[in-house]
Each structure stands twice: as structure tokens, then as C-alpha cells.
Coordinates of C-alpha atoms and ligand atoms in Angstrom, one line a residue:
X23 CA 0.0 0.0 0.0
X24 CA 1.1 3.4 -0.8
X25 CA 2.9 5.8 2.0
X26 CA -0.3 7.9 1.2
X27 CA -3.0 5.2 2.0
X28 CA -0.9 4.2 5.0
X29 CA -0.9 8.2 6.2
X30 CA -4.7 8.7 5.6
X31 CA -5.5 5.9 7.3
X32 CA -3.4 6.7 10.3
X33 CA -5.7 9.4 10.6
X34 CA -8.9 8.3 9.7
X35 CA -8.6 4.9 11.9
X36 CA -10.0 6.7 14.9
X37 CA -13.0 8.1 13.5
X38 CA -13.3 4.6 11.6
X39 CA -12.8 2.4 14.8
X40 CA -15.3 4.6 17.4
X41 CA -17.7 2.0 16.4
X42 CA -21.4 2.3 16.6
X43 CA -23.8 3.7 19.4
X44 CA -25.8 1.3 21.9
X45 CA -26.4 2.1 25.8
X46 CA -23.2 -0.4 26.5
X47 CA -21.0 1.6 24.7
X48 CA -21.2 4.2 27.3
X49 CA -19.4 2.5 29.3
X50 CA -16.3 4.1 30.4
X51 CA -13.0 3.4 31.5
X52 CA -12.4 4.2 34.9
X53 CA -10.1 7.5 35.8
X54 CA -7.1 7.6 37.7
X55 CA -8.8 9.6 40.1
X56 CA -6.0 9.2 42.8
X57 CA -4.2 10.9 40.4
X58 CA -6.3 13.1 38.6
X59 CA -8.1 14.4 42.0
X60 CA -4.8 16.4 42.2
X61 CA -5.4 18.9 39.0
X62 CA -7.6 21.8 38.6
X63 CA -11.3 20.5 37.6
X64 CA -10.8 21.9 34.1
X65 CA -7.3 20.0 33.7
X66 CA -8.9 16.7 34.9
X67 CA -11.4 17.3 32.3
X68 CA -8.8 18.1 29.4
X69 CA -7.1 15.1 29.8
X70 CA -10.7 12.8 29.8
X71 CA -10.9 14.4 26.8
X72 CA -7.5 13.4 25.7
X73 CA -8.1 9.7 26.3
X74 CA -11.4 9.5 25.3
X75 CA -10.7 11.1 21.7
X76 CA -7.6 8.5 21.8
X77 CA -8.6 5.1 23.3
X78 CA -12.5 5.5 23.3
X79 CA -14.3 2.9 25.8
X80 CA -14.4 -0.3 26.1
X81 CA -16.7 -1.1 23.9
X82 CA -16.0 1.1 21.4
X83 CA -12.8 0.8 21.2
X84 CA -10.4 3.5 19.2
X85 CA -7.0 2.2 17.7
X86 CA -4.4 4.6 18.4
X87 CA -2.0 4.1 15.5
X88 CA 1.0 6.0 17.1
X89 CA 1.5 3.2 19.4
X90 CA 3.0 -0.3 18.8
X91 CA 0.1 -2.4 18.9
X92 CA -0.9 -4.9 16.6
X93 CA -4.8 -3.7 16.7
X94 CA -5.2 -6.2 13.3
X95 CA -5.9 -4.8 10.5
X96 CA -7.2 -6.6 6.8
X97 CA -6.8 -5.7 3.5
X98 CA -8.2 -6.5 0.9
X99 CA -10.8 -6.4 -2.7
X100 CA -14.6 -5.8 -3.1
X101 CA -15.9 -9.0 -5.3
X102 CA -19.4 -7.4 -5.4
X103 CA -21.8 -5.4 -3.7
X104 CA -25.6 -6.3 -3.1
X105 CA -27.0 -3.2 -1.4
X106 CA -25.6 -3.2 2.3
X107 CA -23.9 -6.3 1.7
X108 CA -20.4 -6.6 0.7
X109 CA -18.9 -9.9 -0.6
X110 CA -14.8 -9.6 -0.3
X111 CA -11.1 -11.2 -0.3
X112 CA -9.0 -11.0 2.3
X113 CA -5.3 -10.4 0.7
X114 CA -4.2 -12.9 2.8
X115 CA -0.3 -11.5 3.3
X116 CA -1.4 -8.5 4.9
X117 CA -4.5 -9.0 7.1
X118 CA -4.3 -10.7 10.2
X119 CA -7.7 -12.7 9.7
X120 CA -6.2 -16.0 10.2
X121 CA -7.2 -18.0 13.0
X122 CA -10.2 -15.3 13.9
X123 CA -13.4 -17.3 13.4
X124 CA -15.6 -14.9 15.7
X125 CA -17.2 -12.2 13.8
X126 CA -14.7 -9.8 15.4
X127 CA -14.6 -7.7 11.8
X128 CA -18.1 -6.5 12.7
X129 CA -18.2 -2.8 14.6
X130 CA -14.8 -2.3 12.9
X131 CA -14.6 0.1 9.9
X132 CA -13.9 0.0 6.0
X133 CA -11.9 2.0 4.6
X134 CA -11.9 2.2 0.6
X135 CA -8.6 2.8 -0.8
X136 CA -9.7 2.9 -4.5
X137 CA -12.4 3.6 -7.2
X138 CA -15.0 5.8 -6.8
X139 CA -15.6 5.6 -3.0
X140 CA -11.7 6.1 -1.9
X141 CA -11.1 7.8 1.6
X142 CA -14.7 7.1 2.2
X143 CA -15.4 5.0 5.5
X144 CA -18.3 2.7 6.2
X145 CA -18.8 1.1 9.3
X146 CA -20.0 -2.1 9.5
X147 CA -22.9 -4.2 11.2
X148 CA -21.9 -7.6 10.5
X149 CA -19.4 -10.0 9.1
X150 CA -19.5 -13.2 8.4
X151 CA -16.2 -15.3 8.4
X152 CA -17.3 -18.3 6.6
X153 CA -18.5 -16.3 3.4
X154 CA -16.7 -13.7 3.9
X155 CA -19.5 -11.0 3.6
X156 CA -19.9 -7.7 5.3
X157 CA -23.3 -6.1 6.0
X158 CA -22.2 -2.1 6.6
X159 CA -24.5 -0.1 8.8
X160 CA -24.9 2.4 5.7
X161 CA -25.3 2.8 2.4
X162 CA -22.5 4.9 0.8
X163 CA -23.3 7.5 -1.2
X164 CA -21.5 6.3 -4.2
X165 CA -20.8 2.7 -3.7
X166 CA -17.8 0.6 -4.1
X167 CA -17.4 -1.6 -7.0
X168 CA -16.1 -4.8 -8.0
X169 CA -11.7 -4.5 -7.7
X170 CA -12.0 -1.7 -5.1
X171 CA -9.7 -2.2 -2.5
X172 CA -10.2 -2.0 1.3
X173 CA -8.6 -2.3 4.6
X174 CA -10.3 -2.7 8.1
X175 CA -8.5 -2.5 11.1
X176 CA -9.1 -2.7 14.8
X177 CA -10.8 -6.8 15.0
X178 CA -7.8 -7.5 17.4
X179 CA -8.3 -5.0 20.0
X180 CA -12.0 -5.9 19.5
X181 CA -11.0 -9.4 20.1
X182 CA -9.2 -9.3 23.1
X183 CA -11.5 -6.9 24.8
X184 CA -14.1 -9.5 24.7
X185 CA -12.0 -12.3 26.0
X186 CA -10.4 -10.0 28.5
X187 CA -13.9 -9.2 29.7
X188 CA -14.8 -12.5 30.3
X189 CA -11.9 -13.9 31.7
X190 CA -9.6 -11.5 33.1
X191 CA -11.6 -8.7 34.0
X192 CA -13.4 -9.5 37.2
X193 CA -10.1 -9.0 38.7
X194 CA -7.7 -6.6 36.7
X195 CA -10.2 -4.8 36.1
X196 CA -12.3 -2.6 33.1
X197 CA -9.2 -0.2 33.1
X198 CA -7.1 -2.9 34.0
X199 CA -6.5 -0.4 37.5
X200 CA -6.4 -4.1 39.4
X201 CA -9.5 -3.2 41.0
X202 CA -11.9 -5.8 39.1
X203 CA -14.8 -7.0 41.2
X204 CA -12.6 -10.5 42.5
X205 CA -9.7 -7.9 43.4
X206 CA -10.7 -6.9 47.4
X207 CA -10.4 -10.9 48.5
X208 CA -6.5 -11.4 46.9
X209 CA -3.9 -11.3 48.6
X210 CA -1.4 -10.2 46.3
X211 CA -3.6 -8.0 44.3
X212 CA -3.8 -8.9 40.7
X213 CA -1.7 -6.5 38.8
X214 CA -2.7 -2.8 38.2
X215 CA -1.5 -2.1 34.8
X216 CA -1.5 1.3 34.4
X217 CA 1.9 1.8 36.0
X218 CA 3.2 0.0 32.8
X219 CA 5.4 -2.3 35.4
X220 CA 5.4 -5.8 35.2
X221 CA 7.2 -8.2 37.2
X222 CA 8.2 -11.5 35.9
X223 CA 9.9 -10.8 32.4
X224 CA 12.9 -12.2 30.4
X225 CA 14.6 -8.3 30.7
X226 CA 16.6 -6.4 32.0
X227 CA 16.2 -3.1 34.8
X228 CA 19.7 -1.2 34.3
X229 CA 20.7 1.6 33.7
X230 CA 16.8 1.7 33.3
X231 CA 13.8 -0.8 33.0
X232 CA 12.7 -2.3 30.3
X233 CA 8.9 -3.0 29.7
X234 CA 7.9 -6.8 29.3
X235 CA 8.1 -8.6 26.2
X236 CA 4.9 -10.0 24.7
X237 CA 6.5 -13.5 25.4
X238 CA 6.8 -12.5 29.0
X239 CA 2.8 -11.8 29.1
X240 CA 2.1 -14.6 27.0
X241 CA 4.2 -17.0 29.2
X242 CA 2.3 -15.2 32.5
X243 CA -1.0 -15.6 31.0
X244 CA -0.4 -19.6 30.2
X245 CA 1.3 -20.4 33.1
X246 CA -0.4 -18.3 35.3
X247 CA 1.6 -17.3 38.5
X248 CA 2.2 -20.3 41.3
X249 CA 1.2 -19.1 45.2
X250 CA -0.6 -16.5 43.5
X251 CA -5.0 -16.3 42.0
X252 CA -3.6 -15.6 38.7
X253 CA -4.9 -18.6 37.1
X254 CA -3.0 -20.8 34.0
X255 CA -5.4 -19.9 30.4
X256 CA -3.5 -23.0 28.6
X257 CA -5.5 -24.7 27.2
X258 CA -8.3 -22.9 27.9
X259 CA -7.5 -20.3 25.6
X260 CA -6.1 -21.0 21.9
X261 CA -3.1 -19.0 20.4
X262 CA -4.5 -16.4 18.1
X263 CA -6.9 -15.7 22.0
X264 CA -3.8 -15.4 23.7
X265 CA -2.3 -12.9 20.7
X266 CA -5.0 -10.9 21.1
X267 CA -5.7 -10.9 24.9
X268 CA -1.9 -10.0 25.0
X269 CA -2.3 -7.1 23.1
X270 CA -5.2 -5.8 24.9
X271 CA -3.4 -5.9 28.2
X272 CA -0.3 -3.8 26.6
X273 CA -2.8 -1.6 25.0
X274 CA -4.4 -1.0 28.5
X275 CA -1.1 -0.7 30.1
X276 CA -0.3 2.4 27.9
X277 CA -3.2 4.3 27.9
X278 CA -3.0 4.5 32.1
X279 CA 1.2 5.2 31.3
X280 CA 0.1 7.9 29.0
X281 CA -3.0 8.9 31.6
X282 CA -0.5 9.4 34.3
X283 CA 2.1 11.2 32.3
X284 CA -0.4 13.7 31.0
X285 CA -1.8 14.3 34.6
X286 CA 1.8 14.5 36.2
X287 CA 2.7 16.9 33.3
X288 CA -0.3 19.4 34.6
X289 CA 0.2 19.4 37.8
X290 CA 2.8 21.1 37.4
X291 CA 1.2 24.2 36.6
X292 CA -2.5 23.4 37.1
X293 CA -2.8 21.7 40.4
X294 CA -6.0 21.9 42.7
X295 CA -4.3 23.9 45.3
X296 CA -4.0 26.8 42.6
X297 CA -7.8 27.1 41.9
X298 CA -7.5 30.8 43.1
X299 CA -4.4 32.0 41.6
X300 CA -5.6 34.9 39.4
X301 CA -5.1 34.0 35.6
X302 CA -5.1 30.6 36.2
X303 CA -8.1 29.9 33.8
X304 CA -6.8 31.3 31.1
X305 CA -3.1 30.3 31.8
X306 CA -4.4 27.1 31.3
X307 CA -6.6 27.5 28.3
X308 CA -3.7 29.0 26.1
X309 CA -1.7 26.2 27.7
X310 CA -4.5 23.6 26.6
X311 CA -4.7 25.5 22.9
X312 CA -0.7 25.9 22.3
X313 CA 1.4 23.3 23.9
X314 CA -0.9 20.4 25.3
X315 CA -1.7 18.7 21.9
X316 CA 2.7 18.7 21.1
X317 CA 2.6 17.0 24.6
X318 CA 0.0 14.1 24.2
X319 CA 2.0 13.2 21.2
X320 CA 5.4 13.5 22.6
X321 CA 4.1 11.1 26.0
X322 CA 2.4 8.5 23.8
X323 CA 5.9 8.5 21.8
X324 CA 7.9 7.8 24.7
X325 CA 5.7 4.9 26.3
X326 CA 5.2 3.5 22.5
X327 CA 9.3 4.0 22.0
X328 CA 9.3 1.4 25.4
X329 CA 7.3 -1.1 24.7
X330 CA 8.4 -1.4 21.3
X331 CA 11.8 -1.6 22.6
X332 CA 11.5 -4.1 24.7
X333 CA 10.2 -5.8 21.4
X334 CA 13.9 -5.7 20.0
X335 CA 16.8 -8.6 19.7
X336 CA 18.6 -9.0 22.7
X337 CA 16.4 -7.3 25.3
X338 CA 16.4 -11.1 27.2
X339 CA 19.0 -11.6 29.8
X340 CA 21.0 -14.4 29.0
X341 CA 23.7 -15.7 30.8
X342 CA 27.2 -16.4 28.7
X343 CA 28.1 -19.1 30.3
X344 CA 25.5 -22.1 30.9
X345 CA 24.8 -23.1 34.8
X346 CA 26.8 -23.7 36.9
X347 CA 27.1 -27.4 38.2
X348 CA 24.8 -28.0 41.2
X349 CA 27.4 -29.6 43.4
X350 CA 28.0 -29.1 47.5
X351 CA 30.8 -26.5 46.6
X352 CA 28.5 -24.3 44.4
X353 CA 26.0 -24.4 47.0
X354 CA 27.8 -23.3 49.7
X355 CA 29.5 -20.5 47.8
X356 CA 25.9 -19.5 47.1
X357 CA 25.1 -19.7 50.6
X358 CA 27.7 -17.6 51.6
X359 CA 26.7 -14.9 49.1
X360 CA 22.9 -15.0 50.0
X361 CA 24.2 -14.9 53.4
X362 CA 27.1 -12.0 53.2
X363 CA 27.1 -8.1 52.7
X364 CA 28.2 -8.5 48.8
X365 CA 24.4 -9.9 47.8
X366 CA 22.8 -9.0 51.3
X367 CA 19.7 -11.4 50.1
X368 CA 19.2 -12.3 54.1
X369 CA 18.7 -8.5 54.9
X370 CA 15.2 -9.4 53.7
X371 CA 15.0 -13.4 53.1
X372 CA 16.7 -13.9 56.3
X373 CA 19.2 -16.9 57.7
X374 CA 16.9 -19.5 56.4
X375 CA 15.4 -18.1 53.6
X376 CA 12.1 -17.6 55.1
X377 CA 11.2 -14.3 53.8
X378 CA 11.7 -12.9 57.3
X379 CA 15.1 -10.4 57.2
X380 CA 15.7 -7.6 59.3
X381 CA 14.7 -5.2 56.9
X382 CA 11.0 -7.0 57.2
X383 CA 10.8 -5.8 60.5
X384 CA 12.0 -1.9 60.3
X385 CA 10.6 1.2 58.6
X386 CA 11.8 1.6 55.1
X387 CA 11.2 4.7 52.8
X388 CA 9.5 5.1 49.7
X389 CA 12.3 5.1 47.1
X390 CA 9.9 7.8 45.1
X391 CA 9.1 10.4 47.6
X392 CA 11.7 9.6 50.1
X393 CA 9.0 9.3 52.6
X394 CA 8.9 7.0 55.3
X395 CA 6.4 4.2 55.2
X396 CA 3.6 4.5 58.5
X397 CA 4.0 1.0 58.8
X398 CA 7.3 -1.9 59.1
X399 CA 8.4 -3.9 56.3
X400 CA 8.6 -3.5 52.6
X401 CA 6.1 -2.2 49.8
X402 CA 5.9 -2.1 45.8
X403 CA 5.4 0.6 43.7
X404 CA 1.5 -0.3 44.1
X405 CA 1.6 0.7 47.6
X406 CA 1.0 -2.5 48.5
X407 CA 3.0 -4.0 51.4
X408 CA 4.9 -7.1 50.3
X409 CA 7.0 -9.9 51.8
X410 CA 10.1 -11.5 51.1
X411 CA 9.8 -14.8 48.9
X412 CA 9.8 -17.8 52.0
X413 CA 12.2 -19.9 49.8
X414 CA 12.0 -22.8 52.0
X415 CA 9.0 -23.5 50.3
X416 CA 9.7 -23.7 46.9
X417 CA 6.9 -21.9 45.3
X418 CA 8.5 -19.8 42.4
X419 CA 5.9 -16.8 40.8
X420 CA 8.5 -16.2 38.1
X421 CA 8.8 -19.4 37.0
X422 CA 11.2 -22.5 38.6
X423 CA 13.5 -22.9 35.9
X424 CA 17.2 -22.2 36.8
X425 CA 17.0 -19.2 34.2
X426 CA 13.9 -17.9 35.8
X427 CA 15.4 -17.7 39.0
X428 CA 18.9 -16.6 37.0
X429 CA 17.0 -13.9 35.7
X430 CA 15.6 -12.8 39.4
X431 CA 18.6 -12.6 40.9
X432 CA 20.2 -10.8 37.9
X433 CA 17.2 -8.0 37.0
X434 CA 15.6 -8.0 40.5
X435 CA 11.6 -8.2 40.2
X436 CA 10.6 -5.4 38.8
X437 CA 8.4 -2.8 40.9
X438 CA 9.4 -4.7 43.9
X439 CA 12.1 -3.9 46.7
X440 CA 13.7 -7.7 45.7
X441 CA 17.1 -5.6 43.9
X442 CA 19.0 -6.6 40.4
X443 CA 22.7 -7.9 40.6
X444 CA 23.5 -6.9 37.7
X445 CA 26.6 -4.8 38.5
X446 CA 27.2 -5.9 41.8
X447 CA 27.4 -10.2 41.1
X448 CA 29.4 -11.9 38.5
X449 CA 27.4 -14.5 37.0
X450 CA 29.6 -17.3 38.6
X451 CA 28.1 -15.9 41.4
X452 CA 24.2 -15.9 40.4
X453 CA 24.3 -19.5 39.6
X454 CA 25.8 -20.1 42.4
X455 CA 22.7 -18.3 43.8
X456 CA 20.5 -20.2 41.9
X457 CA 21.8 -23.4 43.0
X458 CA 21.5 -23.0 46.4
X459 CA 18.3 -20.7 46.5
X460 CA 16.6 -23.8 44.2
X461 CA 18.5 -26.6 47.0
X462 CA 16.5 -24.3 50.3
X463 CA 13.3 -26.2 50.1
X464 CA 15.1 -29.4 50.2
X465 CA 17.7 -28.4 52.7
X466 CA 20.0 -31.4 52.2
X467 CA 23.6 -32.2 50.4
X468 CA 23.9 -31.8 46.8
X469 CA 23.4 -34.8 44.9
X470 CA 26.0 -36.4 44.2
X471 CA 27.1 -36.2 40.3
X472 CA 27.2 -38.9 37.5
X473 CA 30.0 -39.1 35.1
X474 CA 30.8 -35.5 33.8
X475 CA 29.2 -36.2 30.3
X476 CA 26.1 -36.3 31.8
X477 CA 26.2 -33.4 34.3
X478 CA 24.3 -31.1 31.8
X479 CA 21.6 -33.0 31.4
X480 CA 21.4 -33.7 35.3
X481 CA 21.0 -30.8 36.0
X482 CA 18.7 -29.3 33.5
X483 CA 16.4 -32.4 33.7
X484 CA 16.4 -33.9 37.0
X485 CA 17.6 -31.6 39.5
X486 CA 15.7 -30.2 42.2
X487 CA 12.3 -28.3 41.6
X488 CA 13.1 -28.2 38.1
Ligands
HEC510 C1 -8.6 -14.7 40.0 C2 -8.0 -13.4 39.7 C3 -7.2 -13.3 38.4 C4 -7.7 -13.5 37.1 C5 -9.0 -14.1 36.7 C6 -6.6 -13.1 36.2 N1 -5.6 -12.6 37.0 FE1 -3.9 -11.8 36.2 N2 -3.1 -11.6 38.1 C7 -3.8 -11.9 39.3 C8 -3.0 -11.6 40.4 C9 -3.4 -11.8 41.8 C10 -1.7 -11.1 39.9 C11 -0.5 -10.6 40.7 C12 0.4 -11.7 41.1 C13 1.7 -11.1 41.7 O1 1.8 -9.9 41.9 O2 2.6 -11.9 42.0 C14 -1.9 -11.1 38.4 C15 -0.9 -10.7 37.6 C16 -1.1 -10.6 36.2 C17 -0.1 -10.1 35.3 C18 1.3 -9.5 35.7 C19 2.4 -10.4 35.4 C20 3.8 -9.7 35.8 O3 4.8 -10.2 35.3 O4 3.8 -8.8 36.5 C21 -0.6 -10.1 34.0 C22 0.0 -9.7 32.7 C23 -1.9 -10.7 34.1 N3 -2.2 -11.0 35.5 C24 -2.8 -10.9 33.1 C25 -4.0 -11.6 33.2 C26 -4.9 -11.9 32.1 C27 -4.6 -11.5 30.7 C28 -5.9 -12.5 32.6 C29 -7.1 -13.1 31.8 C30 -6.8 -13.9 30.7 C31 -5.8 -12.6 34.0 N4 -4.6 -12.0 34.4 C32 -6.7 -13.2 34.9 C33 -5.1 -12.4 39.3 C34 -5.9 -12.7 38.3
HEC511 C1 15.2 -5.6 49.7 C2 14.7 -6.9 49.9 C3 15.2 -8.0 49.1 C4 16.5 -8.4 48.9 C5 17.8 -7.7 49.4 C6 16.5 -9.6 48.2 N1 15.2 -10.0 47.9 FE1 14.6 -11.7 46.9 N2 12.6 -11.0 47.1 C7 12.2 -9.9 47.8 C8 10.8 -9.8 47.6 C9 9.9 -8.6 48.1 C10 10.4 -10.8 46.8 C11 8.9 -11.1 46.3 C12 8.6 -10.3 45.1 C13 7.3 -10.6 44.4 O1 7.3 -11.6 43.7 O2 6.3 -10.0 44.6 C14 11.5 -11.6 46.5 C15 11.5 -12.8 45.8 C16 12.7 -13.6 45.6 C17 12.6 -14.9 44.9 C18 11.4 -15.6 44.3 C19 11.3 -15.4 42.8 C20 10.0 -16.0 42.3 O3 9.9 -16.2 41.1 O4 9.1 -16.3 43.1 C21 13.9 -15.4 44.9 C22 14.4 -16.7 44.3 C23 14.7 -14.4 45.6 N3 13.9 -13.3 46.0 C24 16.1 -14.5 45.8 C25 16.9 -13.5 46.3 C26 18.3 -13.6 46.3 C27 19.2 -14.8 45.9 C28 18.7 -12.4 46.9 C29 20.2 -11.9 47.0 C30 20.9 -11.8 45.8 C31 17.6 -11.6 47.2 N4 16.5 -12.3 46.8 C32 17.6 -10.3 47.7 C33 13.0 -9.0 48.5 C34 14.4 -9.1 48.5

């Protein structure tokens, strides 16, 4: 498609995508009103506005094309028109239809990209995947003909919503704020993702962190996480669900990034507190008309730069050397480690690795506003208070493989106090970590080793809670 087409419909996707009426569609996504309560009313209101006009509701969804999500999109030719219904093909190498037998094309929007009807948009009512035949909501005033081509985006996003409704949402939420119906019994609370921060993933966290991979959600979502009521979807839910559900929650995930960048970015100058400050109002309405609209682009650049990021080669952590054999000696150097001032792991996980260090007990401070917590022992970046890993028991939320735990010790768990190693352990020293941390629960000698030539496979295959 030409680098016109793809511009137009960049900017004609929104209008195309808010979908048609109905009383559900007025449904809306929650605010950030922790947040938001901070600003001047008319500031809160601006930046509504903002995410309304750029992520819609949840049911009528709007695909924001500046960010990197795969929203699917379809492209293909008119074979004929009957009135409202269209009969088409799919150009199968660039439309992501594959796999989508739910009528999930319906509620998303044409867009002709030849003959008589080009840049003209017609929503649709219907679709039906086995004859491929679109019912539009409206007639066009000069409809397409046979050979026009098409594209339709946004069946992904609509996708995902639905299954994320049904199976996810009751406890992360509409918003995906965490705070789903389910949410006030867990203990942890399932994951808010608006902060953008996500615990268990395959990268790194220094100089800076990097955002989870979509096989780190995907891998989440299958597994689910042990000790934990986030539940395992495989097999409940087939691949192309898991795609889109995937999607969905990174879509979520930005727009409450993007909320909270847009409100942190007003408060500077249009906080609550300055409701009587003379001028304010119309400080704030040149602000609104000038330099606001430069912003909302340059924040949804910088959280879409991330996550795309964390999308490129080589954002895993991978160790160079493979691990470390799990004999007595390794063991016991690792024990020394998680028991010295180098790795300081029994500051929190204490002598025994029961999750019950000194720094469990005292008053720490917010690492954000440098406040001291009102209460002892250790919180996220939720707020939430939070407890050591009780490695005696051999319950692994990451994951139990050595490189899961490898990847722990090495990255730290993101939005967590639990620290990366990066700079401070070789990687000598992590598996040596990793040995002993996986031997805890079993609190005996190593095993003793076969012959050499099979250590490898030992180790990968039988070892302890492998
Ligand atoms: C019964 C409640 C429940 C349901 C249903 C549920 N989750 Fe969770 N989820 C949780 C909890 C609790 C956590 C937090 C666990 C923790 O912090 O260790 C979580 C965490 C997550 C995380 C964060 C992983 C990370 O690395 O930080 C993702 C992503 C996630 N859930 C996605 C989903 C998706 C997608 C669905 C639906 C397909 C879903 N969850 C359904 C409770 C639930
Ligand atoms: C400042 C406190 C702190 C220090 C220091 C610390 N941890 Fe942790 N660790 C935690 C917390 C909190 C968690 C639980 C995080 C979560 O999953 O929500 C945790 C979890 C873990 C887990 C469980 C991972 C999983 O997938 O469930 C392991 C293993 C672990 N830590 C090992 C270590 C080792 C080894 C060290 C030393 C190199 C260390 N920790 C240092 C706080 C700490």
C-alpha cells in the first residue's frame, strides 16, 4: 500500500474504529482519580478528553495508530456489492484474519482505498467469516465496486476486549486499574497495569527498565503465577486468544502510562491547590490551545518507543556461560553470598530463607518520595505491602526454571524492593545463587554427580524443583 494510504489511514482509523452507538458503549474506563483528584477540575477534564478522543471505551474501542500495537488490521478487494452487503477477499499477506473465526470484523470500519468511493469510510454491522461477507451499517453515497480495495483494522483490539472481559476482567479490572470485582479478596492484588510495570519478564532493569516482552505476558497468562490467584489460560484459551488478549493488556497498560504522564505533566502548573491563583483559567486554556496537543503526542511517543523496545533482539538476559554445576561446593558459595554483605539477600529473606530479614521488620522509605512508610516492612510501587519470597518453600511466581530464578537474581523483580545484581554479582556468582536458592526447600547435600558427560543433562532435567 502506498505511503499515502498508510498516512490517511493513520488518521482516519479513529473516526473509523469509534464504532457504533448502543447504551453499552457508554461504558467508560475508569479514571485515575488518585491521580487526577490532584489537578484543577478543568485539567482533569482536558485530559478525559485526551483519552477519550484516543482510546475511546471499552466497547467502542479506538486504535491509536502512534502506538506499537498490533490492533489487526485486513486488507483486501470488493468482489461485489448487493445493497448493504459486501462480498470480499482477504489479501491474505497482509491482514491478520487468520485463525479469527468470531465475527470480530463487525463494529470495525472500512476504509476504501480505491475507485469511486476512496477515503470514504463505512462502518460495519456484521461480518461473516465463513463467506466472507460484510453487512455495513450504511449505504454509501457512491458505492464501491467490484476490484476496489479495502482495509479494516481494529478486530484484534475488539478481540481481546471481549475475552479479556470475560476472563480476566473480574479482577484486573475494566481499566485494567487491578481493581476488578474479585480484586478486594486477593492477597497479592492482581496486577494494576497502568503503571506499565510488570514483574516476571525475560529483561533487563539497568541503567533503566525495560517493559515486558509480549513473550513474558504470553508465558504469565499460560502459566499463570504459582502461590498466586492468577490462574493458567493454557489450554483454555487458543493462540491467536492469547495474541490478542496480549495485546489488549499492553494496550491497557499504555493508555494508564500515557494517563498518568499527561496528569503529572499538569500538575505542574495546574494543580488543585491553585484554583484561586488569578489568571489561572486562562493560563491554562492558552496552555490547553498551544502546547498540550505537542505534549500528548510527545508522551504516547515515549511509552510506545518502550514497549516497542523491549520488542527488539537481545532485550532477554541471557547468561554467557550455561549453569553452573549443582554440586555441595556451588551451594555453599551461594550460601555464603545469600548470606554476606556483597548480595545481602538475608537483609530481607533472612538466615533461612524464610522471607523474614531484618529489613522485614524496620521502617523503610518510599524510594519515590523519600517518605517514610507509616508502617514496618517492605512495599511495591502499588503501595502495596509485600514480603520476602519464604524460599523454603519452593513456590517460584517467576517461574522455577534455573533461568527464571537466573534472571531474578540478575534483573531484581521489577516494581518490587527484591534488587537486580547486575553490577554488583558476577554471573559465577548468580548461579551459584541459583543453585543453592533452588536446594533451600530441600535443605540437604547436593546430589552427588554422575560421570561428567552427563552433568548437563542432570541438571537441566532432574535436579531439584526443576
Ligand atoms: C482470580 C484473579 C485473576 C484472574 C481471573 C486473572 N488474573 Fe492476572 N493476576 C492476578 C494476580 C493476583 C496477579 C498478581 C500476582 C503477583 O503480583 O505476583 C496477576 C498478575 C497478572 C499479570 C502481571 C504479570 C507480571 O509479570 O507482573 C498479568 C500480565 C496478568 N495477570 C494478566 C492476566 C490476564 C490477561 C488474565 C485473563 C486472561 C488474568 N490475568 C486473569 C489475578 C488474576
Ligand atoms: C530488599 C529486599 C530483598 C533483597 C535484598 C532480596 N530479595 Fe529476593 N525477594 C524480595 C521480595 C519482596 C520478593 C517477592 C517479590 C514478588 O514476587 O512480589 C523476593 C523474591 C525472591 C525470589 C522468588 C522469585 C520467584 O519467582 O518467586 C527469589 C528466588 C529471591 N527473591 C532470591 C533472592 C536472592 C538470591 C537475593 C540476594 C541476591 C535476594 N532475593 C535479595 C526481596 C528481596
Amino acid at each position: 500500500m502506498s505511503v499515502r494510504w498508510q498516512s490517511l489511514i493513520a488518521v482516519m482509523l479513529a473516526g473509523l474504529l469509534a464504532g457504533c452507538g448502543g447504551d453499552a458503549s457508554k461504558a467508560r474506563f475508569a479514571e485515575n482519580s488518585a491521580l487526577a483528584k490532584q489537578l484543577l477540575p478543568k485539567a482533569r477534564k482536558a485530559v478525559q478528553k485526551t483519552l477519550d478522543e484516543h482510546f475511546g471505551a471499552p466497547l467502542d474501542s479506538v486504535a491509536w495508530l502512534k502506538l506499537p500495537v498490533n490492533y489487526g488490521k485486513a486488507e483486501g478487494t470488493v468482489k461485489s456489492v448487493d445493497g448493504l452487503k459486501l462480498s470480499v477477499e482477504f489479501n491474505k499477506e497482509a491482514s491478520d484474519v487468520d485463525g479469527l473465526t468470531s465475527p470480530e470484523l463487525a463494529r470495525a470500519g472500512l476504509l476504501f482505498t480505491s475507485g469511486v468511493s476512496a477515503g470514504k469510510q463505512v462502518l460495519l454491522a456484521k461480518f461473516d467469516p465463513k463467506t466472507n461477507v460484510f453487512e455495513a451499517l450504511q449505504t454509501l453515497d457512491s458505492p464501491p465496486a467490484k476490484d476496489d480495495t479495502f482495509v479494516a483494522a481494529g478486530h484484534f483490539l475488539r478481540h481481546g476486549r471481549k475475552l479479556y472481559a470475560r476472563h480476566c476482567q473480574h479482577c484486573h479490572g475494566v481499566s485494567g486499574d487491578g481493581d476488578g470485582t474479585t480484586a478486594k479478596y486477593l492477597n497479592p492484588r492482581p496486577r494494576d497495569y497502568r503503571l506499565g510495570v510488570f514483574k516476571f519478564t525475560s529483561t533487563g532493569s539497568f541503567p533503566a527498565p525495560i517493559k515486558a516482552t509480549r513473550d513474558d505476558l504470553k508465558r504469565v497468562i499460560a502459566l499463570g503465577i504459582p502461590g498466586t490467584y492468577m490462574p493458567s489460560f493454557v489450554p483454555m484459551l487458543k493462540e491467536n486468544e492469547l495474541t490478542a488478549i496480549i495485546e489488549y493488556v499492553r494496550w491497557l497498560a499504555m493508555r494508564g502510562e500515557i494517563e498518568k504522564g499527561l496528569i503529572t505533566e499538569l500538575k505542574g502548573e495546574y494543580s488543585r491547590d491553585r484554583s484561586k491563583d488569578e489568571g489561572i483559567d486562562k493560563s491554562l486554556e492558552t496552555y490547553l490551545g498551544e502546547a498540550y496537543p505537542n505534549f500528548v503526542n510527545e508522551i504516547a511517543g515515549e511509552v510506545g518507543e518502550k514497549w516497542s523496545g523491549a520488542e527488539e533482539e537481545g532485550t532477554a538476559i541471557t547468561p554467557k556461560k550455561p549453569r553452573t554445576q549443582d554440586t555441595a561446593e556451588s551451594r555453599h558459595r551461594g550460601k555464603e553470598l545469600f548470606l554476606g554483605n556483597k548480595a545481602k539477600c538475608v537483609n530481607c529473606h533472612g538466615p533461612a530463607g524464610r522471607g523474614n530479614g531484618p529489613m522485614t521488620e524496620d521502617f523503610q522509605k518510599n524510594p519515590t518520595t523519600n517518605e517514610v512508610y507509616a508502617e514496618r516492612g517492605l512495599f511495591d510501587v502499588w503501595d502495596q505491602p509485600i514480603k520476602p519470597r519464604d524460599l523454603t518453600r519452593g513456590i517460584y511466581r517467576g517461574g522455577r526454571r534455573p533461568i527464571d530464578i537466573y534472571r531474578r537474581i540478575y534483573v531484581g523483580i521489577k516494581g518490587t524492593p527484591m534488587p537486580g545484581n547486575s553490577q554488583a554479582l558476577s554471573e559465577d556468582e548468580i548461579w551459584d545463587l541459583v543453585n543453592y536458592a533452588l536446594s533451600v526447600p530441600y535443605d540437604s547435600q547436593a546430589p552427588k554427580l554422575p560421570k561428567p558427560h552427563s552433568v548437563a543433562e542432570y541438571s537441566t532435567e532432574h535436579g531439584h524443583a526443576n
